[in-house]
Structures are given as structure tokens and as C-alpha cells.
């Protein structure tokens, strides 16, 4: 995974506290995919049957997410659950006392959030949580070869989104410079790669022509960069078409509507709360 530029050492403490990802889960789950019969809206195939009629997948106990009321490292987890049609609850960390209680209770394995309660487990570490959810909801490829490709693609988009997440905590001038670099990197490093993947693959989805975690996270990254530069996809026609296809999958379309649990870009209040809770 790409690390931050050596000329940005001041961000390392912040990464350790909020965003830095350790460990990779390589679990995978065989998929049983059913070709979509309802192509009126999205004209795409390879969507799991449960996404064709997106009734919420209500579990005996809903997954519960513990994080700040903002995007950060939790947003990709929200995206993945929403795309799978899974209802979830959230507990927002707003005070140091809340955070210290989680630490005192031994619930944060390495002293970090996000944390997710699911299936009788308390999970931490972003990549481990995402990998578990992708496998659980048949979004992780049909075999190890597809799984490793999904891992490569999601690592790439995670690197790009991490640059955006950290920029919110920088001084104004440095923040503006960092976000300009994000757009430049998206145009010259990340989006050309995914445009080529779609061209070479010749299918609607990134891996095996089956809807996967890689598709979900790429759309998340595209929309985040578009918030910085609305014309960023102007030179990437396949990615533009991809954005339209994936956005029209019913569960994702619902998540993109106002009033969903999708979080807005970080504002000054979010930054202030995180700084206050974590004392930096």
C-alpha cells in the first residue's frame, strides 16, 4: 500500500491515531451469483440476487459501528454494508470519556477505531473489517485469484481516499495543496489504471464481471474526488460509464439519497471533535 510522502512527516501521528491500517485479512467466500433479470434501470449483470430486490437485510442483531460522526476510516465500512443491503446502527464518539471507556473495557485491540460489533464479535482494524464483510456478503470474488485482485484494487482506492481524509486536519494552505495533489494523482496515477482495467477486461465490473467490494470502493473514491473537481472523469469515458452503472444498483442508489447514513465531507466541527477526543 502506498504510504504518505516523506515530506509530510507531521501527519504520521494523526495516521497512527485515526487512519493507519495494519494487517490484511485474506479470508474469502465462494459466491453464488445469479444473473440479473431486471436490466431496465442499470442494464448490468452479475449482481447478487439479494441486490435485485433491495429489501433491508435485517439481522437478529444489527451490526453496530463505533466511530466519529464523519467519514474517516468508517465510511468504506458504511458503503460496504449499505451496498450489501444490511441495516446497521451507529454510536458516535463525541467525548474523550467515551473513547477512554472503550479503551478501558479492552474493546479496541490496538487502541484504535473504527470498531464494529457483528456476529457476536468485536472487530477492529479497517482492512480486517472490510475483508470480513466482503466475504460474508459474497463480494470478495469466487476464488483466491479474484480475491487478490480485489485486494489490490481496494488498496489502491484506499490510498487515494486516505490522502483526502488526512487533508482535512491540515492548516488551510497545506490542505489546499494536498487536495490539489489528490486530484493530480487521481488523474495521472489511479484513474488511468482503472480505465485500463475496464478496457482490457471488457466487462461491466472490475473483477470476473461480478459485482464486488472493488466496485463499491472505486465508486466511493470517484465520488470523493469529484467533490474536489467535478470534471475529473472527463478524460475517462469507461470510468464515467462505470460510475453510472454502479450508482444505479438499487442498494447503492438508496445509499446515495439524502437522509441515508452516508456522511458528508469533513467540516470544521468534525475536525474539532476528533482533535478534542484524541488530544492532538
CSV table of C-alpha atoms in Angstrom, one decimal:
chain,number,residue,atom,x,y,z
A,1,UNK,CA,0.0,0.0,0.0
A,2,UNK,CA,1.3,3.5,-0.8
A,3,UNK,CA,2.5,5.4,2.1
A,4,UNK,CA,2.4,9.2,2.5
A,5,UNK,CA,5.2,11.3,1.1
A,6,UNK,CA,8.3,11.7,3.3
A,7,UNK,CA,7.7,15.5,3.1
A,8,UNK,CA,4.6,15.1,5.2
A,9,UNK,CA,6.0,13.7,8.5
A,10,UNK,CA,3.7,15.8,10.6
A,11,UNK,CA,0.8,13.6,9.5
A,12,UNK,CA,2.2,10.4,10.9
A,13,UNK,CA,0.9,10.8,14.4
A,14,UNK,CA,-2.5,11.5,13.1
A,15,UNK,CA,-2.4,8.5,10.9
A,16,UNK,CA,-1.4,6.3,13.8
A,17,UNK,CA,-4.3,7.6,15.9
A,18,UNK,CA,-7.1,7.6,13.3
A,19,UNK,CA,-6.4,6.3,9.9
A,20,UNK,CA,-3.4,3.9,9.8
A,21,UNK,CA,-4.3,0.4,8.7
A,22,UNK,CA,-2.5,-2.6,9.9
A,23,UNK,CA,-3.0,-6.2,8.9
A,24,UNK,CA,-4.7,-7.8,6.0
A,25,UNK,CA,-7.4,-10.5,6.2
A,26,UNK,CA,-7.2,-12.9,3.3
A,27,UNK,CA,-10.5,-14.7,4.0
A,28,UNK,CA,-12.7,-15.3,1.1
A,29,UNK,CA,-16.0,-16.9,0.5
A,30,UNK,CA,-17.3,-18.7,-2.6
A,31,UNK,CA,-20.0,-16.8,-4.3
A,32,UNK,CA,-23.3,-18.0,-5.7
A,33,UNK,CA,-24.2,-15.3,-8.2
A,34,UNK,CA,-27.4,-15.1,-10.2
A,35,UNK,CA,-27.6,-13.1,-13.4
A,36,UNK,CA,-29.8,-10.1,-13.2
A,37,UNK,CA,-33.1,-10.3,-15.0
A,38,UNK,CA,-34.2,-6.7,-14.3
A,39,UNK,CA,-32.0,-4.6,-16.5
A,40,UNK,CA,-34.4,-1.7,-17.0
A,41,UNK,CA,-32.6,0.6,-14.7
A,42,UNK,CA,-28.9,-0.4,-14.7
A,43,UNK,CA,-28.6,-2.7,-17.8
A,44,UNK,CA,-25.9,-4.7,-15.9
A,45,UNK,CA,-25.3,-8.2,-14.9
A,46,UNK,CA,-23.5,-10.1,-12.2
A,47,UNK,CA,-25.4,-8.5,-9.3
A,48,UNK,CA,-26.2,-10.9,-6.4
A,49,UNK,CA,-29.9,-11.8,-6.3
A,50,UNK,CA,-30.4,-10.1,-2.9
A,51,UNK,CA,-29.5,-6.8,-4.6
A,52,UNK,CA,-32.1,-7.2,-7.3
A,53,UNK,CA,-34.9,-6.5,-4.7
A,54,UNK,CA,-33.2,-4.4,-2.1
A,55,UNK,CA,-35.2,-5.1,1.0
A,56,UNK,CA,-33.0,-4.4,4.0
A,57,UNK,CA,-31.2,-7.5,5.4
A,58,UNK,CA,-32.3,-7.3,9.0
A,59,UNK,CA,-30.2,-9.5,11.2
A,60,UNK,CA,-31.2,-10.7,14.7
A,61,UNK,CA,-28.8,-8.1,16.0
A,62,UNK,CA,-27.8,-5.3,13.6
A,63,UNK,CA,-24.1,-4.6,13.2
A,64,UNK,CA,-23.1,-1.7,15.4
A,65,UNK,CA,-20.5,0.8,14.3
A,66,UNK,CA,-18.4,2.9,16.7
A,67,UNK,CA,-16.7,5.9,15.2
A,68,UNK,CA,-16.8,9.7,15.0
A,69,UNK,CA,-19.8,11.3,13.2
A,70,UNK,CA,-17.9,11.6,9.9
A,71,UNK,CA,-16.2,9.7,7.1
A,72,UNK,CA,-12.7,8.8,8.2
A,73,UNK,CA,-11.9,5.1,8.2
A,74,UNK,CA,-15.5,4.1,8.8
A,75,UNK,CA,-17.0,5.4,5.6
A,76,UNK,CA,-15.9,2.5,3.4
A,77,UNK,CA,-17.4,0.1,6.0
A,78,UNK,CA,-20.7,2.0,5.8
A,79,UNK,CA,-20.6,1.8,2.0
A,80,UNK,CA,-20.0,-1.9,2.0
A,81,UNK,CA,-22.8,-2.7,4.5
A,82,UNK,CA,-25.2,-0.4,2.6
A,83,UNK,CA,-24.3,-2.0,-0.8
A,84,UNK,CA,-25.0,-5.4,0.7
A,85,UNK,CA,-28.4,-4.2,1.8
A,86,UNK,CA,-27.5,-4.6,5.5
A,87,UNK,CA,-29.1,-2.3,8.1
A,88,UNK,CA,-26.7,-1.1,10.8
A,89,UNK,CA,-26.6,1.1,13.9
A,90,UNK,CA,-24.0,3.7,14.8
A,91,UNK,CA,-22.7,5.0,18.1
A,92,UNK,CA,-20.8,8.2,17.6
A,93,UNK,CA,-17.7,9.0,19.7
A,94,UNK,CA,-18.1,12.6,20.8
A,95,UNK,CA,-16.2,12.8,24.0
A,96,UNK,CA,-12.8,11.7,25.4
A,97,UNK,CA,-14.7,9.8,28.1
A,98,UNK,CA,-16.5,7.6,25.5
A,99,UNK,CA,-13.2,6.8,23.8
A,100,UNK,CA,-11.4,6.1,27.1
A,101,UNK,CA,-14.2,3.8,28.2
A,102,UNK,CA,-13.7,1.7,25.0
A,103,UNK,CA,-10.0,1.5,25.8
A,104,UNK,CA,-10.6,0.7,29.5
A,105,UNK,CA,-13.0,-2.1,28.5
A,106,UNK,CA,-10.4,-3.6,26.3
A,107,UNK,CA,-12.6,-3.4,23.2
A,108,UNK,CA,-10.0,-1.6,21.0
A,109,UNK,CA,-7.4,-4.2,20.1
A,110,UNK,CA,-4.7,-1.7,19.2
A,111,UNK,CA,-6.3,1.3,20.8
A,112,UNK,CA,-7.9,2.5,17.6
A,113,UNK,CA,-11.2,3.0,15.9
A,114,UNK,CA,-13.2,2.1,13.8
A,115,UNK,CA,-14.8,-0.7,15.8
A,116,UNK,CA,-17.7,-2.9,14.7
A,117,UNK,CA,-19.8,-5.3,16.7
A,118,UNK,CA,-21.1,-8.1,14.4
A,119,UNK,CA,-21.9,-11.8,14.6
A,120,UNK,CA,-21.0,-11.9,18.3
A,121,UNK,CA,-17.6,-10.4,17.7
A,122,UNK,CA,-15.9,-7.1,18.3
A,123,UNK,CA,-13.8,-6.2,15.2
A,124,UNK,CA,-11.2,-3.6,14.8
A,125,UNK,CA,-8.7,-2.7,12.1
A,126,UNK,CA,-10.3,-1.3,8.9
A,127,UNK,CA,-9.0,-3.8,6.4
A,128,UNK,CA,-9.9,-6.8,8.6
A,129,UNK,CA,-13.5,-5.5,9.0
A,130,UNK,CA,-13.9,-4.8,5.3
A,131,UNK,CA,-12.5,-8.2,4.3
A,132,UNK,CA,-14.8,-9.9,6.7
A,133,UNK,CA,-17.8,-8.1,5.4
A,134,UNK,CA,-16.9,-8.6,1.7
A,135,UNK,CA,-16.5,-12.3,2.3
A,136,UNK,CA,-19.7,-12.6,4.4
A,137,UNK,CA,-21.8,-10.8,1.8
A,138,UNK,CA,-20.4,-12.5,-1.3
A,139,UNK,CA,-18.5,-9.5,-2.5
A,140,UNK,CA,-15.0,-11.0,-2.4
A,141,UNK,CA,-14.6,-13.0,-5.7
A,142,UNK,CA,-15.2,-16.6,-6.4
A,143,UNK,CA,-11.6,-17.8,-5.7
A,144,UNK,CA,-8.2,-16.7,-4.4
A,145,UNK,CA,-7.1,-15.2,-7.7
A,146,UNK,CA,-10.2,-12.9,-7.8
A,147,UNK,CA,-9.8,-12.1,-4.1
A,148,UNK,CA,-6.2,-10.9,-4.5
A,149,UNK,CA,-7.2,-8.7,-7.4
A,150,UNK,CA,-10.0,-7.2,-5.3
A,151,UNK,CA,-7.4,-6.6,-2.6
A,152,UNK,CA,-5.1,-4.9,-5.0
A,153,UNK,CA,-7.8,-2.6,-6.4
A,154,UNK,CA,-9.2,-1.7,-3.0
A,155,UNK,CA,-5.7,-1.0,-1.6
A,156,UNK,CA,-5.2,1.5,-4.4
A,157,UNK,CA,-8.5,3.3,-3.9
A,158,UNK,CA,-7.9,3.3,-0.1
A,159,UNK,CA,-4.6,5.0,-0.6
A,160,UNK,CA,-6.3,7.8,-2.7
A,161,UNK,CA,-9.1,8.2,-0.2
A,162,UNK,CA,-6.7,8.3,2.7
A,163,UNK,CA,-5.0,11.4,1.2
A,164,UNK,CA,-8.3,13.2,1.2
A,165,UNK,CA,-9.2,12.1,4.8
A,166,UNK,CA,-5.9,13.4,6.2
A,167,UNK,CA,-6.0,16.7,4.3
A,168,UNK,CA,-9.0,17.8,6.5
A,169,UNK,CA,-6.7,18.0,9.5
A,170,UNK,CA,-4.0,20.2,7.9
A,171,UNK,CA,-3.7,24.0,8.0
A,172,UNK,CA,-5.7,25.8,5.3
A,173,UNK,CA,-2.8,26.4,2.9
A,174,UNK,CA,-1.4,22.9,3.3
A,175,UNK,CA,-4.8,21.4,3.0
A,176,UNK,CA,-5.5,23.2,-0.3
A,177,UNK,CA,-2.1,22.0,-1.6
A,178,UNK,CA,-2.8,18.4,-0.5
A,179,UNK,CA,-6.2,18.3,-2.2
A,180,UNK,CA,-4.8,19.6,-5.4
A,181,UNK,CA,-2.3,16.8,-5.2
A,182,UNK,CA,-5.2,14.3,-4.7
A,183,UNK,CA,-6.8,15.5,-8.0
A,184,UNK,CA,-3.5,15.3,-9.8
A,185,UNK,CA,-2.8,11.8,-8.5
A,186,UNK,CA,-6.3,10.7,-9.4
A,187,UNK,CA,-5.9,11.9,-13.0
A,188,UNK,CA,-2.3,10.6,-13.5
A,189,UNK,CA,-2.0,7.5,-11.3
A,190,UNK,CA,-5.2,6.0,-10.1
A,191,UNK,CA,-7.9,6.6,-12.7
A,192,UNK,CA,-5.8,5.7,-15.7
A,193,UNK,CA,-5.1,2.3,-14.1
A,194,UNK,CA,-8.8,1.6,-13.6
A,195,UNK,CA,-9.7,2.9,-17.0
A,196,UNK,CA,-7.2,0.4,-18.5
A,197,UNK,CA,-8.6,-2.4,-16.3
A,198,UNK,CA,-12.1,-1.8,-17.6
A,199,UNK,CA,-10.8,-1.5,-21.2
A,200,UNK,CA,-8.7,-4.7,-21.0
A,201,UNK,CA,-11.3,-6.6,-19.1
A,202,UNK,CA,-14.1,-5.6,-21.4
A,203,UNK,CA,-16.8,-6.2,-18.7
A,204,UNK,CA,-19.0,-4.1,-16.6
A,205,UNK,CA,-17.3,-4.9,-13.3
A,206,UNK,CA,-13.6,-4.8,-12.2
A,207,UNK,CA,-13.2,-8.5,-11.3
A,208,UNK,CA,-14.8,-11.5,-13.0
A,209,UNK,CA,-17.7,-9.5,-14.3
A,210,UNK,CA,-19.3,-9.9,-10.8
A,211,UNK,CA,-20.2,-7.1,-8.5
A,212,UNK,CA,-17.6,-6.9,-5.7
A,213,UNK,CA,-16.1,-4.8,-3.0
A,214,UNK,CA,-13.7,-3.4,-5.5
A,215,UNK,CA,-16.6,-1.8,-7.5
A,216,UNK,CA,-18.1,-0.3,-4.4
A,217,UNK,CA,-14.9,1.3,-3.2
A,218,UNK,CA,-13.9,2.6,-6.6
A,219,UNK,CA,-17.3,4.4,-6.8
A,220,UNK,CA,-16.7,5.8,-3.3
A,221,UNK,CA,-13.3,7.1,-4.4
A,222,UNK,CA,-14.6,8.6,-7.6
A,223,UNK,CA,-17.4,10.5,-5.8
A,224,UNK,CA,-14.9,11.8,-3.2
A,225,UNK,CA,-12.6,13.1,-5.9
A,226,UNK,CA,-15.5,14.6,-7.8
A,227,UNK,CA,-16.2,16.7,-4.8
A,228,UNK,CA,-12.9,18.3,-5.4
A,229,UNK,CA,-13.1,18.5,-9.2
A,230,UNK,CA,-16.4,17.8,-10.9
A,231,UNK,CA,-14.7,17.3,-14.2
A,232,UNK,CA,-12.2,14.8,-13.1
A,233,UNK,CA,-13.6,12.0,-15.2
A,234,UNK,CA,-13.7,14.0,-18.4
A,235,UNK,CA,-10.8,12.0,-19.9
A,236,UNK,CA,-12.0,8.6,-18.6
A,237,UNK,CA,-15.2,7.6,-20.5
A,238,UNK,CA,-15.2,4.0,-19.2
A,239,UNK,CA,-15.0,5.2,-15.6
A,240,UNK,CA,-17.8,7.6,-16.3
A,241,UNK,CA,-19.9,4.8,-17.6
A,242,UNK,CA,-18.8,2.6,-14.6
A,243,UNK,CA,-19.9,5.4,-12.2
A,244,UNK,CA,-23.4,5.4,-13.8
A,245,UNK,CA,-23.8,1.6,-13.7
A,246,UNK,CA,-22.7,1.1,-10.1
A,247,UNK,CA,-24.6,4.2,-8.9
A,248,UNK,CA,-27.8,2.6,-10.3
A,249,UNK,CA,-27.5,-0.6,-8.3
A,250,UNK,CA,-30.6,-0.4,-6.1
A,251,UNK,CA,-28.9,-0.6,-2.7
A,252,UNK,CA,-26.2,1.9,-3.7
A,253,UNK,CA,-28.7,4.2,-5.3
A,254,UNK,CA,-30.6,4.2,-2.0
A,255,UNK,CA,-27.4,5.0,0.0
A,256,UNK,CA,-26.7,7.9,-2.3
A,257,UNK,CA,-30.0,9.5,-1.5
A,258,UNK,CA,-30.4,12.3,1.1
A,259,UNK,CA,-31.1,11.0,4.6
A,260,UNK,CA,-29.0,7.9,4.3
A,261,UNK,CA,-26.2,7.0,6.7
A,262,UNK,CA,-23.6,8.2,4.2
A,263,UNK,CA,-21.6,11.0,5.8
A,264,UNK,CA,-20.8,14.4,4.2
A,265,UNK,CA,-17.2,15.7,3.6
A,266,UNK,CA,-15.4,16.6,6.9
A,267,UNK,CA,-16.2,20.0,8.2
A,268,UNK,CA,-14.6,22.1,11.0
A,269,UNK,CA,-16.9,20.6,13.6
A,270,UNK,CA,-15.9,17.1,12.8
A,271,UNK,CA,-12.2,18.0,12.8
A,272,UNK,CA,-12.6,19.8,16.2
A,273,UNK,CA,-14.4,16.8,17.8
A,274,UNK,CA,-11.7,14.3,16.6
A,275,UNK,CA,-8.9,16.6,17.8
A,276,UNK,CA,-10.6,17.1,21.1
A,277,UNK,CA,-11.2,13.3,21.7
A,278,UNK,CA,-7.8,12.2,20.7
A,279,UNK,CA,-5.9,15.2,22.1
A,280,UNK,CA,-3.8,16.2,19.2
